[in-house]
Amino acid sequence: MTAGFVVIALLTIAAGVAAMSLRHLIHCSLALVAAFIGLAAAYLHLGAQFVGFAQVLVYVGAVSILVVFAILLTRGGEDRSERLFSGSWVAGIATAVAVLGVLVWAVSRSAAVRREVSEPAEVTVRQIGDLLMTRFVLPLEVIGLLLTAALIGAVIIAMHEREGRK
Amino acid sequence: MAEAVDQIFVAAKHWLVSLAPEAWQPWVSVLLSIAALMVVFGTLFAVTTVLERKGLGRIQNRFGPNRVGPFGILQPLADGIKALVKEDIVPRVADRVVHFLAPVVMIIPPFLALAVLPFGRNMTFVEFDAAILFFFAVGASMELAVFMAGWSSRNKYSLLGAMRAIAQMISYEIPLILSSVSVIMIVGSLSPGEIVAAQAGYTNGLPNWHLLTPWGIAGFVLFMIAATAESNRSPFDLPEGESEIVAGYYIEYSGFKFALFFLGEYLGLFAVSGLGITLFLGGWHAPFAFLGFLPSWFWFFAKLFALISVFIWVRGTLPRLRQDQLMNFAWKFMLPMALVNLVAAAVWHFMAPLPVVARWVAVSLIVAGPYVMLGRELMVRKNLSKRTYRFAE
Amino acid sequence: MTSLAAYLTLSAFLFCIGLAGALTRRNAIIVLVGIELMLNAANLNFIAFWRFSENPEALTGLMFAIFSIGIAAAEAAVGLALIIAIYRHYKTANVDEANTLRG
């Protein structure tokens, strides 16, 4: 384990905890951005340059802005007196801790983590592009269709229903 | 001789690094790069502020700053001292942490973006494969700084300004990226170095820049419009809108923090202009073969100043748009045109065996047809008629 | 060189933080944010497994992560639009108050 990874991991986990537990929703979303950047750093640490930058572009540039807009549009940042957690929070925490226990146990017991691997060669963007246009062309088209459908769907769902005009 | 002048900064850096002990050399190299980046673009920022105020003054038939130093060229120094000694006011209800972090977050992305651009032959600070994607990724994080500034001030005008800025930046980011994608598609690389290398050489006395192709002209115009909007400059300066929302997202900032926002905005402008030069204007290549004796970095910065002058000229000429006009323009005109331009670039690529005239005619038609039809359609729906003036003639 | 187990553990922690948030918070937006965190943890797993696989040249894990980022963006857009629609209807964005379908 290198020092770089420890710093990235601690920052990401701290930001994740903050994103889930802070009282003010805008603070939550800003902590979420920090967690996304930490994850992008982890991708870069793993040698996945393209995915790391795509992560920053999509999550920091788009998803977090969407979250912020949604918070402001629903006035979620203003209710200070209300309870933060739902009534069944004990069960929720217990479930999460149980899942964590199972996952960590499985990781520590797995044979895959002890396999020796060689250093893979640097991945160029050209390789990714070639694969997207050959082997993965069908998923690419499907995701284009999905994004278009999501765009139209999101606009229609969130659109004001105009009175008197159909 | 020309070779030595061309590589003077590279050689100077190598010499300085070689002075340091062996173990420190990578660190010294990084530190030198950062220092060079900050000094060069800090100076450029100072020069640009004077240039802009002088230029705007000329356009508006007045002098502009002319008190400090000869012709007022020391004005930025006076402004800097003023910004440093001014009181730093934080509103009582402001979210102190976010309010403090916003200018810091604002200033880092443009520096990171500038670091991947080639300023001359062998003069890129950081070179890697997906650099253009990196450029857009850090550019996208500036929106967050704007939001943090606008929201943490707890001022309705600053929040309105931030919301306007984010809506505008997101809307114009799409045509900005799509117009760049046409170049990336033709070159087949996301690395600025390779994009510049693809524009080397001359045919019939003209450079092989992407600007000198039909899709390149259209792409460059789209890119420049989107770049103006991305950097929140007039005629897209709604986020600031002095006459509507006072100063937008940085109303509640004063002193040095305000100066940082100012700096961040100008650095963003330099970065996006530098990207435009890299993508369309041949990077650091000279415009004509006989001018090749001038060093490569001279050409990059000459082009940068030319683009900045265009931005100042546009700012002095055009009135501000309305919010709905801004959005309509982005989604109904810029986005379809950027997509059409992408198709045009692909057609240009596949018509390569045909004679140049046939390529020009076909691709120009592909771009011009939708342009005329889209323009007419949008005009007809608006019921615009010729404006008549009752008093001024 | 960091081991595969370290990345998988980091991913497990992030997944469970997201899960805990999604199960316990009342505000629907934060629930969605928790789900996004869980998706990101899964992405980290894909990339870690790609990096430590026997055949990294195939780029399968990397491709999966790219597609998953795209799908997560679509999911966030639709999810947040739904939350805004719910807010308009019930005047609340809390998940435990929009319970008309409860028997």
XYZ file of C-alpha atoms in Angstrom:
662
model
C 0.000 0.000 0.000
C 1.484 3.330 -1.029
C 1.160 6.642 0.787
C -0.711 8.117 -2.162
C -3.392 5.467 -1.993
C -3.829 5.889 1.789
C -4.371 9.642 1.393
C -6.848 9.138 -1.465
C -8.745 6.419 0.423
C -9.009 8.379 3.678
C -10.126 11.560 1.885
C -12.716 9.697 -0.168
C -14.156 7.862 2.830
C -14.235 11.043 4.945
C -15.968 12.936 2.141
C -18.434 10.081 1.679
C -19.299 10.027 5.388
C -19.710 13.804 5.353
C -21.948 13.625 2.276
C -24.239 11.185 4.068
C -24.328 12.790 7.518
C -24.110 16.581 7.260
C -27.185 18.536 8.228
C -27.248 21.092 5.451
C -28.031 19.519 2.079
C -25.792 21.881 0.092
C -22.877 20.890 2.315
C -23.763 17.262 1.601
C -23.574 17.860 -2.122
C -20.231 19.681 -1.835
C -18.842 16.787 0.218
C -20.171 14.477 -2.480
C -18.099 16.399 -5.028
C -15.011 15.835 -2.877
C -15.816 12.103 -2.798
C -16.174 12.023 -6.601
C -12.831 13.775 -7.027
C -11.256 11.285 -4.618
C -12.648 8.428 -6.704
C -11.308 10.036 -9.885
C -7.901 10.198 -8.197
C -8.211 6.498 -7.360
C -8.950 5.745 -11.034
C -5.864 7.719 -12.069
C -3.883 5.820 -9.442
C -5.056 2.633 -11.145
C -3.857 3.879 -14.536
C -7.328 4.502 -15.960
C -6.727 8.046 -17.187
C -9.679 8.305 -19.536
C -12.216 7.036 -16.999
C -10.803 9.328 -14.310
C -11.278 12.436 -16.425
C -14.659 11.252 -17.665
C -15.608 10.810 -14.002
C -14.678 14.430 -13.243
C -16.472 15.702 -16.357
C -19.687 13.774 -15.707
C -19.933 13.756 -11.924
C -18.314 17.046 -10.883
C -19.451 18.965 -13.948
C -22.955 17.589 -14.400
C -24.373 15.282 -11.709
C -23.372 17.441 -8.745
C -24.793 20.535 -10.463
C -28.037 18.605 -11.027
C -28.130 17.658 -7.353
C -27.543 21.252 -6.323
C -30.302 22.499 -8.620
C -32.689 19.856 -7.269
C -31.899 20.876 -3.676
C -32.556 24.540 -4.408
C -35.734 23.787 -6.375
C -37.171 21.677 -3.557
C -36.073 24.116 -0.833
C -34.444 21.153 0.867
C -31.702 23.332 2.291
C -34.055 25.404 4.401
C -35.730 23.083 6.892
C -33.414 23.256 9.857
C -35.753 22.091 12.600
C -36.763 18.755 11.116
C -35.349 15.349 11.868
C -32.477 14.314 9.649
C -32.911 10.568 9.706
C -35.961 8.410 9.132
C -37.561 6.404 11.916
C -35.937 3.136 10.915
C -32.355 4.430 11.074
C -31.184 1.745 13.497
C -32.195 -1.006 11.095
C -30.580 0.887 8.210
C -27.235 1.308 9.976
C -27.333 -2.326 11.093
C -27.938 -3.493 7.522
C -25.084 -1.346 6.185
C -22.658 -2.587 8.852
C -23.696 -6.192 8.159
C -23.120 -5.714 4.420
C -19.737 -4.143 5.124
C -18.780 -7.091 7.328
C -19.739 -9.600 4.667
C -17.914 -7.701 1.927
C -14.690 -7.263 3.893
C -14.785 -10.905 4.961
C -15.302 -11.991 1.352
C -12.477 -9.783 0.100
C -10.052 -11.050 2.710
C -10.920 -14.705 1.968
C -10.968 -14.428 -1.802
C -8.343 -16.220 -3.881
C -8.439 -13.536 -6.586
C -6.709 -10.890 -4.458
C -3.619 -13.013 -3.993
C -2.998 -13.531 -7.671
C 0.267 -12.117 -8.986
C -0.143 -9.758 -11.941
C 2.265 -8.164 -14.339
C 2.371 -4.444 -15.034
C -0.118 -3.798 -17.861
C 0.862 -1.478 -20.677
C -0.395 2.119 -20.781
C -3.914 2.353 -22.231
C -4.210 4.959 -24.954
C -7.409 6.794 -25.764
C -7.098 5.437 -29.297
C -7.492 1.863 -28.002
C -10.643 2.833 -26.105
C -12.030 4.601 -29.166
C -11.290 1.657 -31.429
C -13.025 -0.743 -29.064
C -16.037 1.570 -28.711
C -16.447 1.551 -32.480
C -15.906 -2.181 -32.982
C -16.608 -4.613 -30.189
C -18.700 -2.294 -28.015
C -20.578 -0.468 -30.760
C -23.959 -1.928 -29.789
C -23.748 -0.854 -26.117
C -22.600 2.571 -27.317
C -25.670 2.977 -29.521
C -27.930 1.703 -26.762
C -26.493 4.157 -24.268
C -26.975 6.988 -26.770
C -30.636 6.015 -27.067
C -30.931 5.723 -23.281
C -29.448 9.175 -22.712
C -31.777 10.731 -25.297
C -34.760 9.033 -23.684
C -33.612 10.158 -20.238
C -33.188 13.735 -21.469
C -36.699 13.874 -22.906
C -38.179 11.991 -19.950
C -36.540 14.236 -17.361
C -37.784 17.360 -19.116
C -41.343 16.012 -19.349
C -41.471 14.802 -15.745
C -40.114 18.034 -14.305
C -42.048 20.342 -16.629
C -44.756 22.548 -15.174
C -48.223 21.379 -16.078
C -49.749 24.423 -17.724
C -53.322 25.145 -16.769
C -55.865 25.630 -19.514
C -53.508 24.567 -22.272
C -53.141 20.988 -23.342
C 20.474 31.073 -34.218
C 16.713 30.899 -34.802
C 16.788 27.428 -33.283
C 18.469 28.730 -30.124
C 15.955 31.574 -29.711
C 13.103 29.158 -30.309
C 14.280 26.814 -27.551
C 15.598 29.508 -25.199
C 13.088 28.818 -22.411
C 13.456 25.048 -22.678
C 17.245 25.384 -22.504
C 17.022 27.799 -19.573
C 14.840 25.373 -17.652
C 17.188 22.452 -18.354
C 20.132 24.531 -17.165
C 18.356 25.604 -13.968
C 17.271 22.046 -13.209
C 20.796 20.746 -13.772
C 22.042 23.111 -11.039
C 19.997 21.273 -8.416
C 21.197 18.043 -6.736
C 20.292 14.832 -8.534
C 17.583 13.701 -6.091
C 15.726 17.015 -6.152
C 15.677 17.452 -9.911
C 12.114 16.195 -10.603
C 10.755 18.454 -7.847
C 12.739 21.461 -9.035
C 11.449 20.869 -12.549
C 7.838 20.791 -11.358
C 8.306 23.887 -9.196
C 9.929 25.776 -12.068
C 7.031 24.892 -14.357
C 4.469 26.089 -11.818
C 6.393 29.304 -11.189
C 6.744 29.983 -14.925
C 3.021 29.368 -15.481
C 2.050 31.733 -12.661
C 4.472 34.498 -13.637
C 3.688 34.423 -17.366
C -0.063 34.358 -17.027
C -0.090 36.730 -14.055
C 1.753 39.265 -16.184
C -0.518 38.572 -19.115
C -3.502 39.184 -16.822
C -2.090 42.588 -15.817
C -1.377 43.537 -19.430
C -4.819 42.388 -20.559
C -6.664 44.457 -17.953
C -4.951 47.632 -19.194
C -5.446 46.628 -22.816
C -9.105 45.957 -22.205
C -9.764 49.230 -20.400
C -7.811 51.209 -22.972
C -9.485 49.403 -25.866
C -12.977 49.823 -24.446
C -12.154 53.457 -23.830
C -11.190 53.935 -27.470
C -14.378 52.212 -28.654
C -16.466 54.416 -26.383
C -14.566 57.543 -27.445
C -12.791 58.210 -24.152
C -9.257 57.782 -22.865
C -9.340 54.936 -20.384
C -6.799 54.804 -17.535
C -3.957 57.255 -18.218
C -2.823 58.537 -14.803
C -0.506 55.868 -13.373
C 2.795 55.704 -15.223
C 3.295 56.548 -18.891
C -0.012 56.061 -20.795
C -1.425 54.422 -17.674
C 0.462 51.171 -18.126
C 1.195 50.896 -14.399
C -2.539 50.869 -13.618
C -2.625 47.106 -12.759
C 0.070 47.709 -10.131
C -2.093 50.357 -8.487
C -5.134 48.074 -8.747
C -3.183 45.216 -7.180
C -2.071 47.340 -4.233
C -5.629 48.555 -3.794
C -7.011 45.011 -3.795
C -4.406 43.865 -1.257
C -4.952 46.637 1.287
C -8.745 46.759 1.049
C -10.780 45.412 3.948
C -11.936 41.845 3.467
C -15.644 41.826 4.309
C -17.521 38.587 4.946
C -21.303 38.946 5.447
C -22.440 37.918 8.913
C -24.882 35.272 7.684
C -22.521 33.929 5.053
C -21.385 30.318 5.124
C -17.822 31.107 6.140
C -16.064 27.948 4.989
C -17.689 27.802 1.564
C -17.350 31.570 1.180
C -13.606 31.241 1.761
C -13.179 28.177 -0.458
C -14.991 29.560 -3.515
C -12.235 31.915 -4.782
C -9.632 29.212 -4.155
C -11.613 26.677 -6.182
C -12.125 29.333 -8.838
C -8.417 29.949 -9.346
C -7.089 26.370 -9.594
C -8.936 24.941 -12.660
C -7.736 27.551 -15.201
C -4.110 27.026 -14.141
C -4.538 23.256 -14.524
C -6.146 23.774 -17.924
C -3.336 26.065 -19.093
C -0.740 23.495 -18.064
C -1.710 21.075 -20.856
C -1.548 23.550 -23.762
C 1.522 23.694 -26.029
C 2.926 27.248 -25.944
C 5.721 26.530 -28.386
C 7.907 23.776 -29.777
C 8.639 21.391 -26.830
C 6.902 23.847 -24.517
C 4.036 21.925 -22.941
C 4.153 21.803 -19.145
C 2.368 18.467 -18.786
C 1.989 16.147 -21.739
C -0.325 13.166 -21.727
C -2.711 11.306 -23.926
C -6.160 12.527 -22.837
C -5.195 16.165 -22.307
C -8.180 17.737 -24.127
C -10.572 15.659 -22.030
C -8.664 16.840 -18.947
C -9.073 20.431 -20.150
C -12.845 20.091 -20.367
C -13.042 18.186 -17.083
C -11.306 20.936 -15.093
C -13.266 23.548 -17.037
C -16.472 21.921 -15.852
C -15.393 22.243 -12.227
C -15.377 26.037 -12.496
C -19.173 25.930 -12.451
C -18.982 24.559 -8.956
C -16.812 27.467 -7.779
C -19.368 29.880 -9.189
C -22.154 28.088 -7.362
C -20.202 28.027 -4.086
C -19.590 31.774 -4.342
C -23.183 32.590 -5.173
C -24.793 30.336 -2.609
C -22.498 30.967 0.359
C -22.985 34.747 0.200
C -26.661 34.385 1.253
C -27.647 37.189 -1.049
C -30.481 36.806 -3.511
C -28.660 38.659 -6.248
C -25.538 36.572 -5.901
C -27.602 33.363 -5.943
C -29.456 34.575 -9.036
C -26.162 35.427 -10.679
C -24.735 32.002 -9.839
C -27.819 30.240 -11.215
C -27.622 32.271 -14.409
C -23.903 31.541 -14.705
C -24.332 27.787 -14.201
C -27.244 27.523 -16.641
C -25.240 29.458 -19.207
C -22.001 27.545 -18.689
C -23.712 24.155 -18.933
C -25.672 25.152 -22.040
C -22.655 26.529 -23.897
C -20.299 23.774 -22.786
C -22.077 21.377 -25.156
C -21.468 23.381 -28.381
C -17.950 24.152 -27.117
C -17.114 20.466 -26.746
C -18.951 19.430 -29.920
C -17.137 21.995 -32.055
C -13.839 20.757 -30.607
C -14.860 17.152 -31.282
C -14.824 17.809 -35.037
C -11.105 18.633 -34.824
C -10.443 15.689 -32.507
C -12.256 13.422 -34.938
C -10.225 14.605 -37.951
C -6.876 14.413 -36.151
C -7.763 11.206 -34.315
C -6.128 12.240 -31.069
C -6.958 13.938 -27.760
C -3.408 15.187 -27.314
C -2.813 18.920 -28.067
C 0.713 18.155 -29.275
C -0.577 15.838 -31.984
C -3.339 18.254 -32.966
C -0.732 21.004 -33.460
C 1.537 18.605 -35.352
C -1.346 17.736 -37.695
C -1.567 21.407 -38.708
C 2.111 21.767 -39.660
C 3.211 22.557 -43.204
C 1.873 24.742 -46.002
C -0.029 24.108 -49.239
C -0.049 26.762 -51.985
C 1.478 29.261 -49.576
C -1.337 28.857 -47.058
C -0.922 27.031 -43.740
C -2.665 23.695 -43.140
C -4.694 25.084 -40.255
C -8.105 23.673 -39.524
C -9.438 27.203 -39.773
C -8.854 27.083 -43.529
C -11.411 24.341 -44.170
C -15.166 24.938 -44.458
C -15.991 22.900 -41.344
C -13.073 24.595 -39.576
C -14.441 28.091 -40.197
C -17.885 27.091 -38.953
C -16.369 25.214 -36.014
C -14.145 28.135 -35.073
C -17.044 30.597 -35.111
C -19.134 28.230 -32.960
C -16.153 27.697 -30.677
C -15.551 31.418 -30.229
C -19.216 32.141 -29.466
C -19.313 29.309 -26.935
C -15.990 30.453 -25.471
C -17.353 33.968 -24.978
C -20.317 32.516 -23.131
C -18.142 30.120 -21.090
C -15.978 32.961 -19.846
C -19.072 35.060 -18.999
C -18.057 37.948 -21.205
C -20.260 40.439 -22.953
C -22.619 39.903 -24.809
C -23.113 36.876 -22.551
C -22.381 38.674 -19.274
C -25.791 38.013 -17.754
C -24.281 36.399 -14.645
C -22.755 39.766 -13.811
C -25.379 42.046 -15.331
C -24.494 45.231 -13.438
C -27.770 46.891 -14.351
C -29.927 43.902 -13.373
C -28.379 41.935 -10.528
C -25.633 44.371 -9.471
C -22.584 42.144 -9.929
C -23.835 38.588 -9.924
C -22.196 35.901 -7.866
C -19.381 37.986 -6.470
C -21.305 40.890 -4.965
C -20.320 39.898 -1.454
C -16.632 39.561 -2.205
C -14.243 42.385 -1.572
C -10.536 43.090 -1.593
C -8.221 40.273 -2.515
C -10.920 37.633 -2.918
C -12.639 39.792 -5.498
C -9.327 40.170 -7.313
C -8.999 36.368 -7.316
C -12.367 36.020 -9.056
C -11.277 38.588 -11.575
C -8.013 36.731 -12.133
C -9.816 33.395 -12.437
C -12.148 34.785 -15.069
C -9.298 36.154 -17.176
C -7.246 32.980 -16.799
C -10.262 31.032 -18.017
C -10.376 33.338 -21.005
C -6.677 32.728 -21.734
C -7.136 28.979 -21.384
C -10.098 28.766 -23.730
C -8.398 31.090 -26.246
C -5.294 28.914 -26.049
C -7.428 25.864 -26.761
C -8.967 27.633 -29.758
C -5.484 28.425 -31.058
C -4.405 24.826 -30.569
C -7.472 23.357 -32.244
C -8.103 25.722 -35.143
C -5.287 28.255 -35.552
C -2.358 25.880 -35.900
C -0.974 26.251 -32.375
C 2.516 27.696 -32.423
C 3.030 27.374 -36.200
C 3.767 30.526 -38.178
C 0.998 31.647 -40.577
C 3.365 31.777 -43.583
C 6.476 29.791 -44.377
C 8.698 32.877 -44.745
C 7.753 34.007 -41.215
C 9.071 30.758 -39.769
C 12.244 32.439 -38.510
C 10.327 33.974 -35.592
C 10.261 31.705 -32.517
C 7.310 29.373 -31.978
C 6.318 30.865 -28.601
C 6.101 34.291 -30.246
C 3.408 32.999 -32.599
C 1.383 31.407 -29.818
C 1.281 34.592 -27.787
C 0.711 36.763 -30.868
C -2.354 34.665 -31.705
C -3.441 34.822 -28.065
C -3.300 38.620 -28.127
C -5.187 38.655 -31.422
C -7.989 36.542 -29.934
C -8.088 38.668 -26.768
C -8.419 41.768 -28.960
C -11.372 40.126 -30.691
C -12.973 39.473 -27.302
C -12.453 43.109 -26.272
C -13.824 44.321 -29.600
C -16.932 42.142 -29.231
C -17.406 43.355 -25.664
C -17.312 46.958 -26.780
C -19.707 46.362 -29.660
C -22.574 44.068 -28.750
C -25.398 44.639 -26.242
C -26.260 42.069 -23.570
C -28.710 39.282 -24.376
C -31.844 38.436 -22.430
C -31.944 35.148 -20.490
C -34.465 33.436 -22.797
C -32.606 34.620 -25.902
C -29.426 33.189 -24.425
C -30.994 29.773 -23.822
C -32.780 29.686 -27.181
C -29.572 30.570 -28.955
C -27.661 27.778 -27.211
C -30.170 24.971 -27.631
C -31.946 25.866 -30.867
C -29.059 27.254 -32.889
C -25.615 26.431 -31.470
C -26.300 22.772 -30.633
C -27.843 21.799 -34.028
C -25.148 23.716 -35.886
C -22.397 22.012 -33.907
C -23.915 18.621 -34.777
C -24.208 19.578 -38.464
C -20.594 20.701 -38.380
C -19.592 17.324 -37.008
C -21.246 15.647 -40.002
C -19.556 18.153 -42.334
C -16.147 17.321 -40.874
C -16.819 13.597 -41.393
C -17.851 14.201 -45.024
C -14.693 16.269 -45.557
C -12.640 13.395 -44.219
C -14.241 10.788 -46.487
C -14.080 12.993 -49.589
C -10.296 13.133 -49.362
C -9.666 11.365 -52.759
C -11.815 13.936 -54.600
C -10.442 17.293 -55.866
C -10.252 20.155 -53.366
C -12.922 22.249 -55.114
C -15.504 19.447 -54.896
C -14.748 18.986 -51.201
C -15.121 22.697 -50.528
C -18.421 22.988 -52.397
C -19.982 19.870 -50.831
C -18.944 20.613 -47.244
C -19.844 24.303 -47.516
C -23.302 23.312 -48.698
C -23.704 20.915 -45.774
C -22.881 23.717 -43.317
C -24.578 26.613 -45.111
C -27.882 24.864 -45.887
C -28.888 24.157 -42.280
C -27.497 27.551 -41.241
C -29.822 29.429 -43.582
C -32.836 27.209 -42.861
C -32.332 27.289 -39.089
C -31.885 31.045 -39.111
C -35.039 31.590 -41.180
C -37.090 29.198 -39.083
C -36.098 30.890 -35.817
C -36.716 34.343 -37.274
C -40.155 33.467 -38.682
C -41.326 32.047 -35.396
C -40.293 35.210 -33.558
C -42.281 37.481 -35.949
C -39.355 39.837 -36.082
C -39.703 42.821 -38.330
C -37.322 45.586 -39.177
C -36.897 47.890 -36.222
C -38.020 51.447 -36.741
C -36.602 54.298 -34.724
C -38.960 57.076 -33.831
C -36.533 59.624 -32.481
C -32.975 58.865 -33.444
C -32.135 58.864 -37.083
C 2.235 -1.170 -5.451
C -1.163 -1.143 -3.798
C -2.857 -4.517 -3.696
C -6.217 -5.435 -5.159
C -7.552 -6.109 -1.671
C -6.949 -2.477 -0.659
C -9.014 -1.164 -3.572
C -11.778 -3.675 -2.919
C -11.892 -2.701 0.757
C -12.093 1.009 -0.126
C -14.904 0.186 -2.517
C -16.706 -1.876 0.156
C -16.487 1.020 2.612
C -17.859 3.502 0.052
C -20.653 1.117 -0.883
C -21.720 0.726 2.736
C -21.532 4.472 3.425
C -23.824 4.993 0.458
C -26.103 2.188 1.603
C -26.321 3.569 5.129
C -27.180 7.007 3.769
C -29.789 5.681 1.355
C -31.446 3.631 4.111
C -31.442 6.219 6.888
C -31.777 9.728 5.441
C -35.218 11.248 5.043
C -34.538 13.596 2.153
C -35.056 11.926 -1.214
C -32.176 13.816 -2.831
C -29.690 12.497 -0.278
C -31.098 9.008 -0.807
C -30.313 9.426 -4.499
C -26.850 10.725 -3.629
C -26.296 7.572 -1.563
C -27.263 5.450 -4.543
C -24.794 7.402 -6.704
C -22.054 6.653 -4.163
C -22.906 2.944 -4.330
C -22.707 3.018 -8.132
C -19.336 4.721 -7.924
C -18.069 2.083 -5.527
C -19.084 -0.557 -8.075
C -17.201 1.374 -10.773
C -14.086 1.379 -8.639
C -14.401 -2.401 -8.408
C -14.668 -2.732 -12.183
C -11.530 -0.674 -12.722
C -9.604 -2.431 -9.966
C -10.512 -5.836 -11.406
C -9.507 -4.617 -14.890
C -6.139 -3.413 -13.614
C -5.413 -6.659 -11.793
C -6.897 -9.017 -14.365
C -4.922 -11.597 -16.303
C -5.825 -9.983 -19.616
C -5.935 -6.174 -19.186
C -5.487 -5.584 -22.937
C -9.155 -6.500 -23.500
C -10.182 -3.350 -21.526
C -13.459 -5.010 -20.530
C -13.651 -3.581 -17.023
C -12.712 -0.125 -18.262
C -15.469 -0.211 -20.870
C -17.958 -1.369 -18.274
C -17.012 1.586 -16.069
C -17.426 4.042 -18.970
C -20.895 2.727 -19.776
C -21.826 2.676 -16.125
C -20.849 6.355 -15.783
C -23.134 7.157 -18.711
C -26.028 5.212 -17.228
C -25.502 6.813 -13.817
C -25.821 10.249 -15.426
C -29.131 9.278 -17.012
C -30.304 7.764 -13.732
C -29.469 10.933 -11.792
C -31.286 13.134 -14.300
C -34.481 11.076 -14.236
C -34.329 10.514 -10.481
C -33.959 14.190 -9.689
C -36.729 15.080 -12.139
C -38.975 12.607 -10.299
C -38.057 14.160 -6.956
C -38.934 17.610 -8.276
C -42.270 16.287 -9.587
C -42.985 14.659 -6.207
C -42.067 17.870 -4.413
C -44.488 19.793 -6.570
C -47.268 17.340 -5.749
C -46.726 16.745 -2.021
C -44.764 19.917 -1.129
C -42.128 17.741 0.521
C -38.983 15.978 -0.600
C -38.933 13.610 2.365
C -39.352 9.972 1.470
C -41.374 9.013 4.559
C -44.075 11.615 3.961
C -44.903 10.645 0.371
C -46.663 7.457 1.500
C -50.081 7.576 -0.174
C -49.717 4.015 -1.440
C -49.250 2.659 2.083
C -51.882 0.062 2.959
